[in-house]
Short mmCIF file of C-alpha atoms and ligand atoms in Angstrom, two decimals:
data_model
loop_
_atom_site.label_atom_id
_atom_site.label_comp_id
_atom_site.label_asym_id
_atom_site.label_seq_id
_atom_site.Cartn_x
_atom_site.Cartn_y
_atom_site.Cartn_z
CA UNK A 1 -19.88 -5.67 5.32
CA UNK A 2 -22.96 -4.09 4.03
CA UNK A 3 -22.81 -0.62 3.02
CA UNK A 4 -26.02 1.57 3.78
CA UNK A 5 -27.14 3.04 0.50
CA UNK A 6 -27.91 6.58 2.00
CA UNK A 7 -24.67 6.71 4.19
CA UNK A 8 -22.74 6.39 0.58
CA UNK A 9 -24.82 9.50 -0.86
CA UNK A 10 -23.93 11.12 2.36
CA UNK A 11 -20.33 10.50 1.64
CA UNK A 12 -20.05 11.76 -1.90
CA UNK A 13 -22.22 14.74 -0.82
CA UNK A 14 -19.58 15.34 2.00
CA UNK A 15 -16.51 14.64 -0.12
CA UNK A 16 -17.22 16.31 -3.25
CA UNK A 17 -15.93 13.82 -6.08
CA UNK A 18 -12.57 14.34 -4.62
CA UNK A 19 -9.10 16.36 -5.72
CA UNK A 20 -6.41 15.58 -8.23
CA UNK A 21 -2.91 15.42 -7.03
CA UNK A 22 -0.43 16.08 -9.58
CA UNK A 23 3.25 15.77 -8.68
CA UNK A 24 5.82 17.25 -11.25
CA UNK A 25 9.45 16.48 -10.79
CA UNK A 26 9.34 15.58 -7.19
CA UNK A 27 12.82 14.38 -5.76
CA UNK A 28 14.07 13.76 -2.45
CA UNK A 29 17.79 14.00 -1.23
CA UNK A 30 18.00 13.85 2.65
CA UNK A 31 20.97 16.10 4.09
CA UNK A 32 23.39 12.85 4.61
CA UNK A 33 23.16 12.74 0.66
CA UNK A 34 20.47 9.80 0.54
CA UNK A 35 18.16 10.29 -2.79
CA UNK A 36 14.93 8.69 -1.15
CA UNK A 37 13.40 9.59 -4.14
CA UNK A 38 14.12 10.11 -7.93
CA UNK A 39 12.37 12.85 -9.98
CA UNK A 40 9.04 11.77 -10.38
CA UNK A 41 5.75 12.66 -12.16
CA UNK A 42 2.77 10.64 -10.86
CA UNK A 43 -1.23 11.98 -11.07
CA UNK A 44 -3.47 10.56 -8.58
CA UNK A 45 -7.12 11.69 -10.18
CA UNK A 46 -10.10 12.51 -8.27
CA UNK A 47 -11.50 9.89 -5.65
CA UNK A 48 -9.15 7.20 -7.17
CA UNK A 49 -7.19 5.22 -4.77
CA UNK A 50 -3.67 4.90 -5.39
CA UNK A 51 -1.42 2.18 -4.03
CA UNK A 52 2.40 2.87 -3.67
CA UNK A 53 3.76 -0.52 -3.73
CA UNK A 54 7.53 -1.49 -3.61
CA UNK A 55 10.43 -3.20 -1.52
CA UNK A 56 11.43 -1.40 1.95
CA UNK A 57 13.32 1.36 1.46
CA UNK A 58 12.31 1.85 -1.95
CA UNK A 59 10.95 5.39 -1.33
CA UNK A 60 7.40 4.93 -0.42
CA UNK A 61 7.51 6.70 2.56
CA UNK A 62 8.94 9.39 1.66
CA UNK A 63 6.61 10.33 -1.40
CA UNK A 64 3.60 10.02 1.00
CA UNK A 65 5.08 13.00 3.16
CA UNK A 66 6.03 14.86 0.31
CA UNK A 67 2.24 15.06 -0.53
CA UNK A 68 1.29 15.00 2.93
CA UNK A 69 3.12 18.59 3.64
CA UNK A 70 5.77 16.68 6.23
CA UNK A 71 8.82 17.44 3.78
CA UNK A 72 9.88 18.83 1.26
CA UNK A 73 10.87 17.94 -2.25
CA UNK A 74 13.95 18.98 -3.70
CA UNK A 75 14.33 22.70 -5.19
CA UNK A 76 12.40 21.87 -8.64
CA UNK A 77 10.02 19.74 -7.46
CA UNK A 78 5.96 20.76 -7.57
CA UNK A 79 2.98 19.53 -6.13
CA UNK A 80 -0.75 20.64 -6.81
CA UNK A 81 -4.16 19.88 -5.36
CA UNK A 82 -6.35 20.64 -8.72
CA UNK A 83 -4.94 23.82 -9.09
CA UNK A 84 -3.31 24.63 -6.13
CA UNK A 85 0.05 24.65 -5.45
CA UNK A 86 0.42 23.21 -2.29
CA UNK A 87 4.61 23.59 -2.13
CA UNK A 88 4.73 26.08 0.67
CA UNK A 89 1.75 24.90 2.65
CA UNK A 90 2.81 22.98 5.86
CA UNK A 91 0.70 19.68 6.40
CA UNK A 92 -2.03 21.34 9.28
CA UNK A 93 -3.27 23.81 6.30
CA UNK A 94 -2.93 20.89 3.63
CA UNK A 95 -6.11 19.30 4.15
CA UNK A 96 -4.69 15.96 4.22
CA UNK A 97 -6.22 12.99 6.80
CA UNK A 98 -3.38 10.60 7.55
CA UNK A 99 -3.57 6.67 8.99
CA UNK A 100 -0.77 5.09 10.34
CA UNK A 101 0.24 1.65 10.64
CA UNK A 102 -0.58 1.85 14.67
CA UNK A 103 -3.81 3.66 13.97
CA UNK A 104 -2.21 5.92 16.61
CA UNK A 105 -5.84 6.45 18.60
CA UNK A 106 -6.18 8.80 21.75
CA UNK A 107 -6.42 5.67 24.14
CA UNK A 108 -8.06 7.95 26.96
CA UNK A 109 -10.61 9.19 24.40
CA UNK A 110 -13.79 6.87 23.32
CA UNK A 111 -14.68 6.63 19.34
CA UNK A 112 -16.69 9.89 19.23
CA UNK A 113 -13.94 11.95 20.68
CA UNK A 114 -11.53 10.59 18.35
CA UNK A 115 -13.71 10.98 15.52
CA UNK A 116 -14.37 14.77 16.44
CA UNK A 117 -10.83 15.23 17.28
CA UNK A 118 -10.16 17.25 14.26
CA UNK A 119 -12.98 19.53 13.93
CA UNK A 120 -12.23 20.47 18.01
CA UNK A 121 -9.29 22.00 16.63
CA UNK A 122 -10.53 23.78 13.64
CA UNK A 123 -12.32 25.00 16.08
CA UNK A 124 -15.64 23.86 14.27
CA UNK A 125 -18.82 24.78 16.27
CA UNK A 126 -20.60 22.23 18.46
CA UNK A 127 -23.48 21.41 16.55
CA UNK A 128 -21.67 21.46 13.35
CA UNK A 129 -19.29 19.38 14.12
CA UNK A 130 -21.92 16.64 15.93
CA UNK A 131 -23.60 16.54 12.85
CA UNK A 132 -20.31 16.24 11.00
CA UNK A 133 -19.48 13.45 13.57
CA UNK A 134 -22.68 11.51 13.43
CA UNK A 135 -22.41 11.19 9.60
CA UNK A 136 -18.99 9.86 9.80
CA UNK A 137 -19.73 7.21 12.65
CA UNK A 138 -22.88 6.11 10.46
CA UNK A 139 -20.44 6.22 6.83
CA UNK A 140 -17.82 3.93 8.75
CA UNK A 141 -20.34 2.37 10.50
CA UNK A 142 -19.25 3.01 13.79
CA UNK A 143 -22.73 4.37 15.39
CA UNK A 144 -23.38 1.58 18.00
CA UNK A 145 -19.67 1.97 19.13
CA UNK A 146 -19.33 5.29 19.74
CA UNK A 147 -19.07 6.12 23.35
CA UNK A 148 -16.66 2.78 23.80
CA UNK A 149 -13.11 3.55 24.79
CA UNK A 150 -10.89 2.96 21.81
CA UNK A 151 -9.12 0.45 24.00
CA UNK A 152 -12.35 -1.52 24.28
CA UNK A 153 -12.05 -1.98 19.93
CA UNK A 154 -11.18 -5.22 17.86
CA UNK A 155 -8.38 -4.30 15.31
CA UNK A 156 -10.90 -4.21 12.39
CA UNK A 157 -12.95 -1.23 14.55
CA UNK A 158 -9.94 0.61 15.65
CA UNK A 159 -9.28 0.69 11.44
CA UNK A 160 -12.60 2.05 11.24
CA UNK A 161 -11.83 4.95 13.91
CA UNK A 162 -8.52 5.87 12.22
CA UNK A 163 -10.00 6.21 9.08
CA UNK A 164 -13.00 8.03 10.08
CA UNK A 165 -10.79 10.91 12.18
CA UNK A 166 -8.64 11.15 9.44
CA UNK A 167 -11.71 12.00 6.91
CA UNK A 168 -13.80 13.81 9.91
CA UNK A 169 -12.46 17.09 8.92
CA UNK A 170 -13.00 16.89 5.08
CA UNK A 171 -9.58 16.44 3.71
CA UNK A 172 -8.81 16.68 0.21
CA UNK A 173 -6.27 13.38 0.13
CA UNK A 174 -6.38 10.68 2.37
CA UNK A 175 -2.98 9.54 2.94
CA UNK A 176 -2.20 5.99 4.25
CA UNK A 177 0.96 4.10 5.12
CA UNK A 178 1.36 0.48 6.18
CA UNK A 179 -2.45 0.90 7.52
CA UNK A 180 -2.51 -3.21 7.94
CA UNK A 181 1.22 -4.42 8.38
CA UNK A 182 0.67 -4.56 12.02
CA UNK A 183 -1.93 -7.08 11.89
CA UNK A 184 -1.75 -10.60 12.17
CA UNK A 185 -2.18 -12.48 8.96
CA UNK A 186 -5.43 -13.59 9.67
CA UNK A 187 -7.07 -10.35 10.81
CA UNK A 188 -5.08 -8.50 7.66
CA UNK A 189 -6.72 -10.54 5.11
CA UNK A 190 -10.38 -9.43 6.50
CA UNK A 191 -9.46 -6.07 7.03
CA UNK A 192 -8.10 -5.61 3.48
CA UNK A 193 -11.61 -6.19 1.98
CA UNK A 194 -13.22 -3.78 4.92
CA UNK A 195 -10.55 -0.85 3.60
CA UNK A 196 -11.25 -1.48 0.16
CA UNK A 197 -14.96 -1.17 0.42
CA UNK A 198 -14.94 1.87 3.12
CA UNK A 199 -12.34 3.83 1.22
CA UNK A 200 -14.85 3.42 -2.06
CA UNK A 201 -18.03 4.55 0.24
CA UNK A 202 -15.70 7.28 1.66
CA UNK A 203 -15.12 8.45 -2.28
CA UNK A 204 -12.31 10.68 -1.32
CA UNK A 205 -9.08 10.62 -2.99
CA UNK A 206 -6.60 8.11 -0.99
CA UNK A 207 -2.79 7.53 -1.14
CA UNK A 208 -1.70 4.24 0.52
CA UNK A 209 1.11 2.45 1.12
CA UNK A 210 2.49 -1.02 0.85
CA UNK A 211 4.78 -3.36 0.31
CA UNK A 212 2.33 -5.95 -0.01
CA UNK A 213 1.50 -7.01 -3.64
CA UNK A 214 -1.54 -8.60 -2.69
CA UNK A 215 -3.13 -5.55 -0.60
CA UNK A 216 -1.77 -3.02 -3.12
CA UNK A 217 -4.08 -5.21 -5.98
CA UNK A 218 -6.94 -5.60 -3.30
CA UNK A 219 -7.17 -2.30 -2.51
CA UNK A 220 -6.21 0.17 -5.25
CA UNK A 221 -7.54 1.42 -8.39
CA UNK A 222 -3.99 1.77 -9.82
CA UNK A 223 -0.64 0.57 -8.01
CA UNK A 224 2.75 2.49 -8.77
CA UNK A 225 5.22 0.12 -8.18
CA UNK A 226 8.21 1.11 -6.87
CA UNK A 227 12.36 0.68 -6.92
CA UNK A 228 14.97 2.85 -5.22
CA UNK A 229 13.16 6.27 -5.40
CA UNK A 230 11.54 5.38 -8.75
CA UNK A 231 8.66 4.89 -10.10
CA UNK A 232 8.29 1.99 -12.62
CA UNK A 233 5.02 1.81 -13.34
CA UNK A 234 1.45 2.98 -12.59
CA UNK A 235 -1.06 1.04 -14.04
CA UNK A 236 -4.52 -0.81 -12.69
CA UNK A 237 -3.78 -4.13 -11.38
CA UNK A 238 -4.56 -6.45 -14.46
CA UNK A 239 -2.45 -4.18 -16.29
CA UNK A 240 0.47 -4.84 -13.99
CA UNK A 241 -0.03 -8.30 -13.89
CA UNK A 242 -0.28 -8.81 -18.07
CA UNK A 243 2.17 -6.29 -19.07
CA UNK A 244 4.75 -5.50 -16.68
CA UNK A 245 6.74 -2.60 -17.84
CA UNK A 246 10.43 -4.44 -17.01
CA UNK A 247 11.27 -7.60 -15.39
CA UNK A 248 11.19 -5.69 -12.07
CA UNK A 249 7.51 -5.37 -11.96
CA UNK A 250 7.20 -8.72 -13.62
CA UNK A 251 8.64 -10.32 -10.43
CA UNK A 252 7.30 -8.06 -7.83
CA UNK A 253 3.79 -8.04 -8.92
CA UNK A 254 2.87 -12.06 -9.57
CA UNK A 255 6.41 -13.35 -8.90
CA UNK A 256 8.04 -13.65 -12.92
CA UNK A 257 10.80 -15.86 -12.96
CA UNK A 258 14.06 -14.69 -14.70
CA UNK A 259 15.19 -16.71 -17.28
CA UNK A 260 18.88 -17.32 -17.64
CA UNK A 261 20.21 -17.45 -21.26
CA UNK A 262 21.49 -16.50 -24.19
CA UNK A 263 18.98 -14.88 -27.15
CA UNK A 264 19.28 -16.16 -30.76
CA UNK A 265 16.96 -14.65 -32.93
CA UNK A 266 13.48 -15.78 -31.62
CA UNK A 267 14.51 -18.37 -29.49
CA UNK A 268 15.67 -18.27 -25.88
CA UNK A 269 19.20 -20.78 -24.89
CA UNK A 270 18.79 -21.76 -21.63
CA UNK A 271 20.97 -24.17 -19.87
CA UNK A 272 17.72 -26.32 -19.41
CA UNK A 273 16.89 -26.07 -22.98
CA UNK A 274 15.60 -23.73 -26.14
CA UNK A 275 12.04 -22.06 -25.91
CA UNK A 276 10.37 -20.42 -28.76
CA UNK A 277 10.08 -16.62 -28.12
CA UNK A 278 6.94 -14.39 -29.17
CA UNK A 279 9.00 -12.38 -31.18
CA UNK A 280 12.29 -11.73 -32.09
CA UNK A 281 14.51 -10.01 -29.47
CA UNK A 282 17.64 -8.38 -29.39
CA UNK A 283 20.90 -9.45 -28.05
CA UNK A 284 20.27 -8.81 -23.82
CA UNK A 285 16.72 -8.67 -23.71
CA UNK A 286 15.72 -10.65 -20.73
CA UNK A 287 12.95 -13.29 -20.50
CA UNK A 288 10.53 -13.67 -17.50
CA UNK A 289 8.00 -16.54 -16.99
CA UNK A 290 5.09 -16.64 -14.51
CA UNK A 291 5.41 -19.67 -11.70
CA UNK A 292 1.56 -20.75 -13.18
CA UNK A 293 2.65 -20.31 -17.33
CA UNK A 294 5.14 -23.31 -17.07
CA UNK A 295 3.50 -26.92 -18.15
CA UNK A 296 4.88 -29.65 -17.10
CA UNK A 297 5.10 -32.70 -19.51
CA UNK A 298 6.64 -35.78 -20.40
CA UNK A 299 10.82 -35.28 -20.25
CA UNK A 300 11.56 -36.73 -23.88
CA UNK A 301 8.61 -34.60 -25.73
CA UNK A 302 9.89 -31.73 -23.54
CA UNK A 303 11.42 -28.35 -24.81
CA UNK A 304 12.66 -27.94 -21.54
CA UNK A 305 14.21 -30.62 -18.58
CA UNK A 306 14.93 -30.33 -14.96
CA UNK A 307 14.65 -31.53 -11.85
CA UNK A 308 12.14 -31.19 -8.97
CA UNK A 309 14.24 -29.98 -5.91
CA UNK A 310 11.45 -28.44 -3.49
CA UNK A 311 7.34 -29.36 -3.49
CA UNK A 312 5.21 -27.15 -1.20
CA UNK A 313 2.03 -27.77 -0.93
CA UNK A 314 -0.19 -24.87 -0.86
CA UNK A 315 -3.60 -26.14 -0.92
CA UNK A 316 -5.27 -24.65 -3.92
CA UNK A 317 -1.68 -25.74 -5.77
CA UNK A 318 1.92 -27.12 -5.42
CA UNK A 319 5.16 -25.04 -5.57
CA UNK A 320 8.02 -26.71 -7.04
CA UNK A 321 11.48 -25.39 -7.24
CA UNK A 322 12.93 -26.65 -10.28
CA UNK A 323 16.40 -27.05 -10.79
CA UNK A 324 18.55 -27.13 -13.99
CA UNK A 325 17.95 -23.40 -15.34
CA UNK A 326 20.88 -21.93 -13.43
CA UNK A 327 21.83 -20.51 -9.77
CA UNK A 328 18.42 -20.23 -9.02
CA UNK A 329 15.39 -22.53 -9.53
CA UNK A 330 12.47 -21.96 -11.34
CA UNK A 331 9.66 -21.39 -9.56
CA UNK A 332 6.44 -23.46 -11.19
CA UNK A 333 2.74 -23.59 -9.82
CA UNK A 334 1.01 -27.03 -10.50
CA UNK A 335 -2.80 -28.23 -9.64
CA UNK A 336 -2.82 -30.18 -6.74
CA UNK A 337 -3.65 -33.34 -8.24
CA UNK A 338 -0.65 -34.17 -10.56
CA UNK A 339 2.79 -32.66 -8.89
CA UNK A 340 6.08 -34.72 -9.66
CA UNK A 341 8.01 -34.72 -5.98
CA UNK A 342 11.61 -34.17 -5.74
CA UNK A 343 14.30 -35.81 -7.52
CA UNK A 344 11.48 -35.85 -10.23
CA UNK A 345 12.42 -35.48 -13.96
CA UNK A 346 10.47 -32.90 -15.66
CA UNK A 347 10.02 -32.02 -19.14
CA UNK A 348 8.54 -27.97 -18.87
CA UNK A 349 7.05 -25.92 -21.63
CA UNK A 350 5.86 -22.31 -21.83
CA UNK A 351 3.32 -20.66 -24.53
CA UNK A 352 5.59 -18.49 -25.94
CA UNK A 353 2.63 -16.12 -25.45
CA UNK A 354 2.97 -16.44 -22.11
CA UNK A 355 6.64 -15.03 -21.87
CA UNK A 356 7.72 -11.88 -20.87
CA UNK A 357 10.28 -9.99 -23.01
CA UNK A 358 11.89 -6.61 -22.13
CA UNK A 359 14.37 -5.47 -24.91
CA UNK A 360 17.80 -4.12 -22.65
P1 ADP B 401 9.91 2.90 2.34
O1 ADP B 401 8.77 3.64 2.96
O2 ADP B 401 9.67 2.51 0.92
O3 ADP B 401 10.33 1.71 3.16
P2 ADP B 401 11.40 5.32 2.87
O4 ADP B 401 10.73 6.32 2.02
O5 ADP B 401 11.10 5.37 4.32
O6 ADP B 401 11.19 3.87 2.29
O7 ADP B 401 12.97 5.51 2.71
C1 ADP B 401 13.61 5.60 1.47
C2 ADP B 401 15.10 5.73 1.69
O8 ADP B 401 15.39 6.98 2.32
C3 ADP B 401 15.69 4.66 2.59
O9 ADP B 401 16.97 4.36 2.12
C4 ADP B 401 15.74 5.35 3.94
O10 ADP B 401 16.76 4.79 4.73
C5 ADP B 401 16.07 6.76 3.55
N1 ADP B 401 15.57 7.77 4.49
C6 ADP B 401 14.30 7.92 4.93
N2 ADP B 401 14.18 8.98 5.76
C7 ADP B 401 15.44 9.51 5.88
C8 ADP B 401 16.00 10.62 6.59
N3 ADP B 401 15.24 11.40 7.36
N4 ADP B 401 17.32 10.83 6.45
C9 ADP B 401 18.10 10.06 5.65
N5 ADP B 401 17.64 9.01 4.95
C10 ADP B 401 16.32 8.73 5.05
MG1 MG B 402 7.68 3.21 4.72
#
């Protein structure tokens, strides 16, 4: 996608460098007694794109409307845009654009219309709001399309329109949820770069939810990752990915294996064998390896044995399942050139480096 130079200083111009959201405390209990969400402090800064990233269920959903204006949180609970408390302020005077996972277009309206949408009932004057319109069609790049009916639209240029009504009027947070998990897998892995790159030109700051690891890390500046109404950890994707917080994170983001065993001093008992630790670890600390940190090696020089149960082949790499560490098996990436198949053998090492500890 090429981004037009001037339609980017048009954007920032347009945008301002975007608003901080600070949420202090936030909880939600729904009336049946469901805590959706825990108390939580999270700071999205200006123009930075955040990704809220976590199983279904987990709460997502329900922090996006609390910023949105569509609930409430919990008596205690605060939410500010820079400085303003935005508690009382229902979501039309919140100056938040929202995109939903069905893009939820006017079908009987073409792009422009849709695009304008907003501003019509701000009740923004004609020319002002052309002008607006225009500079949003050229941003998302949406000028040659813009007297089509939405219904005439791939899914890639119905993204486009959602996201351009949502910023048409200005907001001061855009606020995303699910915008791809309608999509086919093939169109969703297309459209994920096209988001990242137009919510960047768009400069604004954006909210967005997922439950997909590899979108969240595509898309976001920072991912808060997620687990029944709490947040475990906000950090920028390499950060997640080198040093998960808890063994949570470390198997959502990059699929950690848990290691079953017992801990003696710096060394790790597992029914498959004894691996060196980085460090000394207390008594139920727990032990996580990455599927592509395990070697495999010859069986009798091994630290480690098992057996190959499952080989997928992947293409860039095999997936074995490994059994012999416990009820489950251990999940191990190898180059496609030298995987064991099943019934296999294996002798497995890990870098001690390479393993994960969280103290209990
Ligand atoms: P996610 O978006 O991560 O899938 P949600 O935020 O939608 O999760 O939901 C979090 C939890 O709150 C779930 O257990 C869900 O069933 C529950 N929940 C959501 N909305 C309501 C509601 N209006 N009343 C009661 N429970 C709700
Ligand atoms: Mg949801």
């Amino acid at each position: 996608m090429g981004v037009d130079a001037g339609a980017i200083h048009r954007g920032a111009i347009m945008t301002g460098t975007g608003t901080r959201v600070v949420l202090t405390a936030c909880a939600k209990t729904f009336p049946d007694g469901t805590r959706a969400l825990r108390p939580t402090d999270l700071v999205v800064e200006p123009g930075e794109i955040l990704a809220l990233l976590g199983p279904s269920g987990c709460g997502k959903t329900t922090l996006l409307r609390l910023i949105a204006g569509l609930d409430r949180p919990d008596t205690g609970g605060a939410i500010a845009f820079d400085d303003d408390d935005v508690i009382g302020i229902p979501i039309e005077r919140r100056s938040v654009g929202m995109v939903f996972q069905s893009y939820a277009l006017f079908p009987n309206m073409n792009v422009r219309a849709n695009v304008g949408y907003g501003l019509k009932i701000q009740g923004v004057p004609r020319a002002a709001r052309e002008e607006r319109v225009n500079a949003v069609l050229s941003l998302c790049r949406l000028n040659d399309l813009a007297d089509r009916p939405v219904t005439a639209l791939s899914g890639g240029q119905r993204q486009r329109v959602a996201v351009a009504r949502a910023v048409a009027p200005q907001p001061r947070v855009l606020l995303l949820d699910e915008p791809l998990s309608a999509l086919d897998a093939a169109l969703r892995d297309r459209l994920r770069d096209e988001l990242a790159q137009l919510l960047r030109t768009l400069s604004i700051t954006a909210v967005f939810v997922t439950h997909d690891q590899t979108e969240a890390m595509a898309i976001a500046d920072r991912v808060a990752v997620m687990r029944e109404g709490v947040v475990e950890q906000a950090d920028a994707p390499e950060r997640l990915y080198r040093s998960p917080a808890n063994g949570f994170v470390a198997a959502f983001v990059g699929g950690a294996n848990p290691l079953a065993g017992r801990i003696e001093d710096d060394r790790l008992v597992t029914p498959a064998g004894t691996l060196r630790l980085p460090r000394r670890a207390a008594e139920g600390a727990t032990v996580f390896v990455r599927p592509e940190a395990v070697t495999i090696c010859a069986p009798d020089a091994a630290p480690l044995v098992g057996q190959v149960q499952v080989r997928t082949f992947l293409g860039t790499h095999y997936r074995l399942g490994i059994a012999g560490f416990g009820p489950d098996p251990l999940n191990v990436h190898v180059s496609a050139s030298d995987a064991p198949g099943p019934g296999q053998q294996v002798g497995l090492d890990v870098d001690p480096d390479r393993l994960f500890v969280f103290d209990p």
